[in-house]
């Protein structure tokens, strides 16, 4: 495990911009993606607010091509991969020659395609179910389509760990590079805003009710707002990156993943699981709490998992927790599900580069004995070279990652 | 990263046996698990046979969770997990919970939940969908349910890499253990019989009417099946210390992507050959060292022809001398569970020096000139077993298991 894993590019499509810079500017300005849900029949649902990407035009990224074979998740991931390639100055020939890999985190991936395929078969008849759609019903459809588009001939893994999928994908990919199994991997996640996802989260009681408060860590919070997006980091081993003269934008120093056996039912058990991850990631990265200059959290407004995440960070960072700057991208982006971990990471790297930490928009009160002393609703200055990225899934999966900026 | 990883427990739930002993005996006897579909009415389809696990009673296997609140893939995975844990003589309470992890491959996760959702939507009863959809559908819940049931708080991932998923899960567990991220891993795969899957393969024209005949000139296609296998993986030293029975050592693996087509394999076997080559190189083995290949062997005209090309590419003139058989001739294609079940088969072949047959073989195909172990099991020394699995999305995977010499 001796190879160093550097970040040489990033590509993203989000509800608040399609570049690290534009997303970060929106975060610092306190903009929020929350808007009335469009394009989905919400008649049987209570939800009216979502955080989908408005006006996503794939040809901006992918040229004029027949996009019928690609569902929205695949289109978002294809766009992010194109932007990641540009950012890392890699051509399709480079990717083919180096047998580049892809590790994609997702929770639902092709659920909309799966459901529509089945509905067509049971309403119109089996013979009307589309063969083309069937190819996209596998949960690794977006990963497969992206591999075909860009000639990614290396390992091709789709990773499902609930809301922690995206961060787990980065950890999985980092291990593959450290073990020498690949020298170049696109890693991150993607998720479309789907009726099935919205229905699922609403009926499970995870969504903020209308006109209430989806603000991470705010004591008035009552749930999250569903979002979408895709984000990929370009990971390379440091020697390969140096050999091609790539600009290094950051480095993954360590990670750890774990599981809350109470599956989100008990805050203390959940916090302990993430705390172990944070300690494990810091040990692997050989950094002390005092060196953590920024925490980029997964908190999304959920009552229990936000609390567990704050407690975990507080316990793992100890006295450092009172002063460490904290950013929560989901205050602005809603819950981008599979894309969340990569978006948290990209935004943290940008924050370290630009020297400012975006405020947690809407944050008014955190209540007594809240362990993270430096959370703020307002954007402020930042001096940090090492960030902790955390992910506390709603139902068990958790993960921590340590990233160095430049 | 020099740690040696061994298989010390095997649990299988298949159409020809629950628990590896019954399964292995039936496999060697060439028993078919193909029968008329009962989990839904197949009369709307041109073909009516499947590889269902009939008479599976989840309540006999699930000890701690409420089996009625679990999707079938989770039920099958839990049953296989306990069978593997018991088979390994593993006292889970003696292992720190955060050092025991789960890695599960799947193609479709819990598709039956989507089918139930659609049945309700079509019947205008979407209002009856409750919290169970989110709690039971997303495919990460399979690994989560196993962990919750067995009390495992370590690394936890579901890897939906279609029909190569079992091998992906095995390889993830292998690396996780070698990296010291866990002390024991339960790794495998699970898929439930699904009308979505059956519809898709029917629409592709890939389903055989009666039986599966891999490598036979008159083969008519694959038959979807279901099942699960979980294997206990742990470091060799630990296995020796606790006096565990060692079935086989995990030697290496290789993963690649064709980046060619979503559902069709590369015409020259490019990715499949690269995956085999990677695994052999990592293990320091030559093709002539391989005693047995567990084929992907779906029984479709195209798969078996292209698989033969790929094997010949790696094994050259020696290709016809290596026994290669397809368990799918008996089980049908159990999707994401397939390469997990076939990993179990490889471990058992190494342990028992027996090779299961390819049944239903009648007429040699000049385009599949391999020794497919026609119709009768074989007793021969098995030092190294190669498990090949290919998937939608162009995924290719090879896992090598070998006799553990210590």
Short mmCIF file of C-alpha atoms in Angstrom, two decimals, chain A residues 1 44 99 106-108 111 114-119 121-123 125-131 134-145 147-148 151-163 165 168 171-172 175-176 178-179 181 195-197 199-201 203-204 206 255-263 265 276 284 394-395 397, chain B residues 1 44-46 97-98 106-109 114-115 117-119 121-122 126-131 133-135 137-141 143-145 147-148 151-162 168 171-172 174-175 178-179 181 195-197 199-204 253 255-263 270 274 278 282 391-393 395:
data_model
loop_
_atom_site.label_atom_id
_atom_site.label_comp_id
_atom_site.label_asym_id
_atom_site.label_seq_id
_atom_site.Cartn_x
_atom_site.Cartn_y
_atom_site.Cartn_z
CA UNK A 1 0.00 0.00 0.00
CA UNK A 44 -49.80 11.18 -4.79
CA UNK A 99 -6.75 0.97 -19.17
CA UNK A 106 -24.90 5.22 -6.49
CA UNK A 107 -27.93 4.34 -4.40
CA UNK A 108 -30.65 3.86 -7.01
CA UNK A 111 -34.27 2.72 -10.85
CA UNK A 114 -36.05 -0.48 -14.22
CA UNK A 115 -39.48 0.65 -13.06
CA UNK A 116 -40.56 2.00 -16.46
CA UNK A 117 -39.37 -1.17 -18.21
CA UNK A 118 -41.45 -3.31 -15.86
CA UNK A 119 -44.52 -1.03 -16.03
CA UNK A 121 -44.31 -5.00 -19.70
CA UNK A 122 -47.24 -5.33 -17.29
CA UNK A 123 -49.45 -2.71 -18.91
CA UNK A 125 -47.40 -6.47 -22.71
CA UNK A 126 -44.07 -8.23 -22.51
CA UNK A 127 -43.43 -7.73 -26.22
CA UNK A 128 -43.56 -3.96 -25.76
CA UNK A 129 -40.79 -3.80 -23.17
CA UNK A 130 -37.78 -2.24 -24.87
CA UNK A 131 -34.68 -4.35 -25.38
CA UNK A 134 -33.31 -3.68 -20.57
CA UNK A 135 -29.60 -3.14 -21.10
CA UNK A 136 -29.96 -0.10 -18.83
CA UNK A 137 -31.89 -1.88 -16.08
CA UNK A 138 -28.71 -3.27 -14.56
CA UNK A 139 -27.56 -1.13 -11.67
CA UNK A 140 -24.13 -0.76 -13.28
CA UNK A 141 -25.68 0.69 -16.45
CA UNK A 142 -24.28 4.19 -16.01
CA UNK A 143 -20.82 2.81 -15.29
CA UNK A 144 -20.97 0.54 -18.33
CA UNK A 145 -22.22 3.28 -20.65
CA UNK A 147 -16.84 3.03 -19.99
CA UNK A 148 -18.03 2.56 -23.56
CA UNK A 151 -12.87 3.80 -23.56
CA UNK A 152 -12.43 2.99 -19.86
CA UNK A 153 -11.02 -0.54 -20.18
CA UNK A 154 -9.90 -1.13 -16.62
CA UNK A 155 -11.87 -2.24 -13.58
CA UNK A 156 -15.43 -1.00 -13.62
CA UNK A 157 -17.10 -1.10 -10.23
CA UNK A 158 -20.46 0.20 -9.11
CA UNK A 159 -20.60 0.73 -5.35
CA UNK A 160 -23.77 0.80 -3.26
CA UNK A 161 -23.57 1.91 0.34
CA UNK A 162 -26.73 3.99 0.58
CA UNK A 163 -26.02 7.67 1.11
CA UNK A 165 -21.98 5.27 -1.70
CA UNK A 168 -17.08 4.66 -0.33
CA UNK A 171 -12.11 4.88 -0.82
CA UNK A 172 -12.48 1.77 -2.99
CA UNK A 175 -7.22 1.34 -2.54
CA UNK A 176 -7.10 0.07 -6.12
CA UNK A 178 -2.48 2.14 -3.76
CA UNK A 179 -2.43 -1.61 -4.41
CA UNK A 181 -4.21 -2.52 -9.57
CA UNK A 195 -39.99 9.44 -8.73
CA UNK A 196 -39.05 6.15 -7.10
CA UNK A 197 -36.34 7.76 -4.97
CA UNK A 199 -41.46 8.23 -3.08
CA UNK A 200 -39.12 6.02 -1.11
CA UNK A 201 -37.57 8.81 0.95
CA UNK A 203 -42.73 7.35 2.72
CA UNK A 204 -39.79 6.48 4.95
CA UNK A 206 -36.73 11.22 5.63
CA UNK A 255 -9.95 6.46 4.42
CA UNK A 256 -11.99 4.01 6.46
CA UNK A 257 -15.48 2.63 6.14
CA UNK A 258 -17.75 1.06 8.69
CA UNK A 259 -21.26 0.11 9.54
CA UNK A 260 -23.71 1.24 12.19
CA UNK A 261 -25.29 -1.99 13.38
CA UNK A 262 -28.31 -0.10 14.72
CA UNK A 263 -28.88 1.05 11.11
CA UNK A 265 -31.99 3.71 14.91
CA UNK A 276 -14.17 4.65 14.30
CA UNK A 284 -3.98 5.70 7.83
CA UNK A 394 -29.21 7.12 7.11
CA UNK A 395 -29.31 3.37 7.56
CA UNK A 397 -23.15 2.76 6.03
CA UNK B 1 0.22 -6.57 1.41
CA UNK B 44 -47.25 -14.42 -21.08
CA UNK B 45 -43.73 -15.44 -22.03
CA UNK B 46 -42.55 -17.70 -24.84
CA UNK B 97 -17.58 -6.15 15.44
CA UNK B 98 -15.86 -3.41 13.48
CA UNK B 106 -25.86 -8.55 -7.00
CA UNK B 107 -27.26 -7.81 -10.42
CA UNK B 108 -30.68 -6.48 -9.53
CA UNK B 109 -30.70 -5.99 -5.77
CA UNK B 114 -40.05 -2.59 -7.80
CA UNK B 115 -42.49 -5.17 -9.17
CA UNK B 117 -44.45 -1.02 -6.37
CA UNK B 118 -45.52 -1.18 -10.01
CA UNK B 119 -48.38 -3.54 -9.26
CA UNK B 121 -49.13 1.98 -9.13
CA UNK B 122 -50.97 0.21 -11.94
CA UNK B 126 -49.53 3.87 -4.72
CA UNK B 127 -50.82 5.41 -1.50
CA UNK B 128 -50.30 2.02 0.12
CA UNK B 129 -46.55 2.16 -0.40
CA UNK B 130 -44.93 2.70 2.95
CA UNK B 131 -41.52 2.89 4.54
CA UNK B 133 -39.89 0.42 -0.10
CA UNK B 134 -36.85 2.46 0.96
CA UNK B 135 -36.06 0.00 3.72
CA UNK B 137 -35.35 -1.94 -2.10
CA UNK B 138 -32.01 -0.13 -2.63
CA UNK B 139 -29.42 -2.79 -3.27
CA UNK B 140 -27.09 -1.72 -0.45
CA UNK B 141 -29.64 -3.22 1.94
CA UNK B 143 -25.10 -6.31 2.66
CA UNK B 144 -26.68 -4.14 5.37
CA UNK B 145 -29.23 -6.83 6.24
CA UNK B 147 -24.48 -7.20 8.75
CA UNK B 148 -27.46 -6.29 10.92
CA UNK B 151 -23.95 -8.22 14.05
CA UNK B 152 -21.07 -7.14 11.82
CA UNK B 153 -19.91 -3.53 12.11
CA UNK B 154 -16.98 -3.47 9.71
CA UNK B 155 -16.60 -2.69 6.02
CA UNK B 156 -19.94 -3.06 4.30
CA UNK B 157 -20.58 -2.89 0.58
CA UNK B 158 -22.99 -4.11 -2.02
CA UNK B 159 -21.42 -4.23 -5.45
CA UNK B 160 -23.96 -4.40 -8.27
CA UNK B 161 -21.63 -5.23 -11.15
CA UNK B 162 -24.26 -7.31 -12.91
CA UNK B 168 -16.17 -8.28 -7.62
CA UNK B 171 -12.01 -9.53 -4.85
CA UNK B 172 -13.09 -6.59 -2.70
CA UNK B 174 -9.65 -10.18 -0.61
CA UNK B 175 -8.12 -6.69 -0.87
CA UNK B 178 -4.92 -7.90 2.73
CA UNK B 179 -5.00 -4.18 3.45
CA UNK B 181 -9.13 -3.24 6.96
CA UNK B 195 -40.08 -11.00 -13.66
CA UNK B 196 -38.07 -7.90 -14.70
CA UNK B 197 -35.01 -10.01 -15.38
CA UNK B 199 -38.85 -10.13 -19.23
CA UNK B 200 -35.53 -8.65 -20.29
CA UNK B 201 -33.85 -11.86 -21.28
CA UNK B 202 -37.04 -13.01 -22.98
CA UNK B 203 -37.09 -9.82 -25.02
CA UNK B 204 -33.44 -10.35 -25.93
CA UNK B 253 -7.94 -11.70 -9.42
CA UNK B 255 -11.01 -7.12 -13.53
CA UNK B 256 -11.50 -5.36 -16.81
CA UNK B 257 -14.08 -3.72 -18.99
CA UNK B 258 -14.57 -4.28 -22.72
CA UNK B 259 -15.79 -0.70 -23.15
CA UNK B 260 -17.43 -2.10 -26.26
CA UNK B 261 -21.15 -2.83 -25.84
CA UNK B 262 -23.67 -2.96 -22.98
CA UNK B 263 -24.90 -6.49 -23.61
CA UNK B 270 -10.32 -8.60 -25.39
CA UNK B 274 -7.03 -9.29 -20.11
CA UNK B 278 -4.04 -10.05 -14.95
CA UNK B 282 -0.56 -11.45 -10.08
CA UNK B 391 -21.48 -9.11 -17.36
CA UNK B 392 -23.68 -6.45 -18.88
CA UNK B 393 -21.72 -3.25 -19.08
CA UNK B 395 -17.46 -6.22 -17.15
#
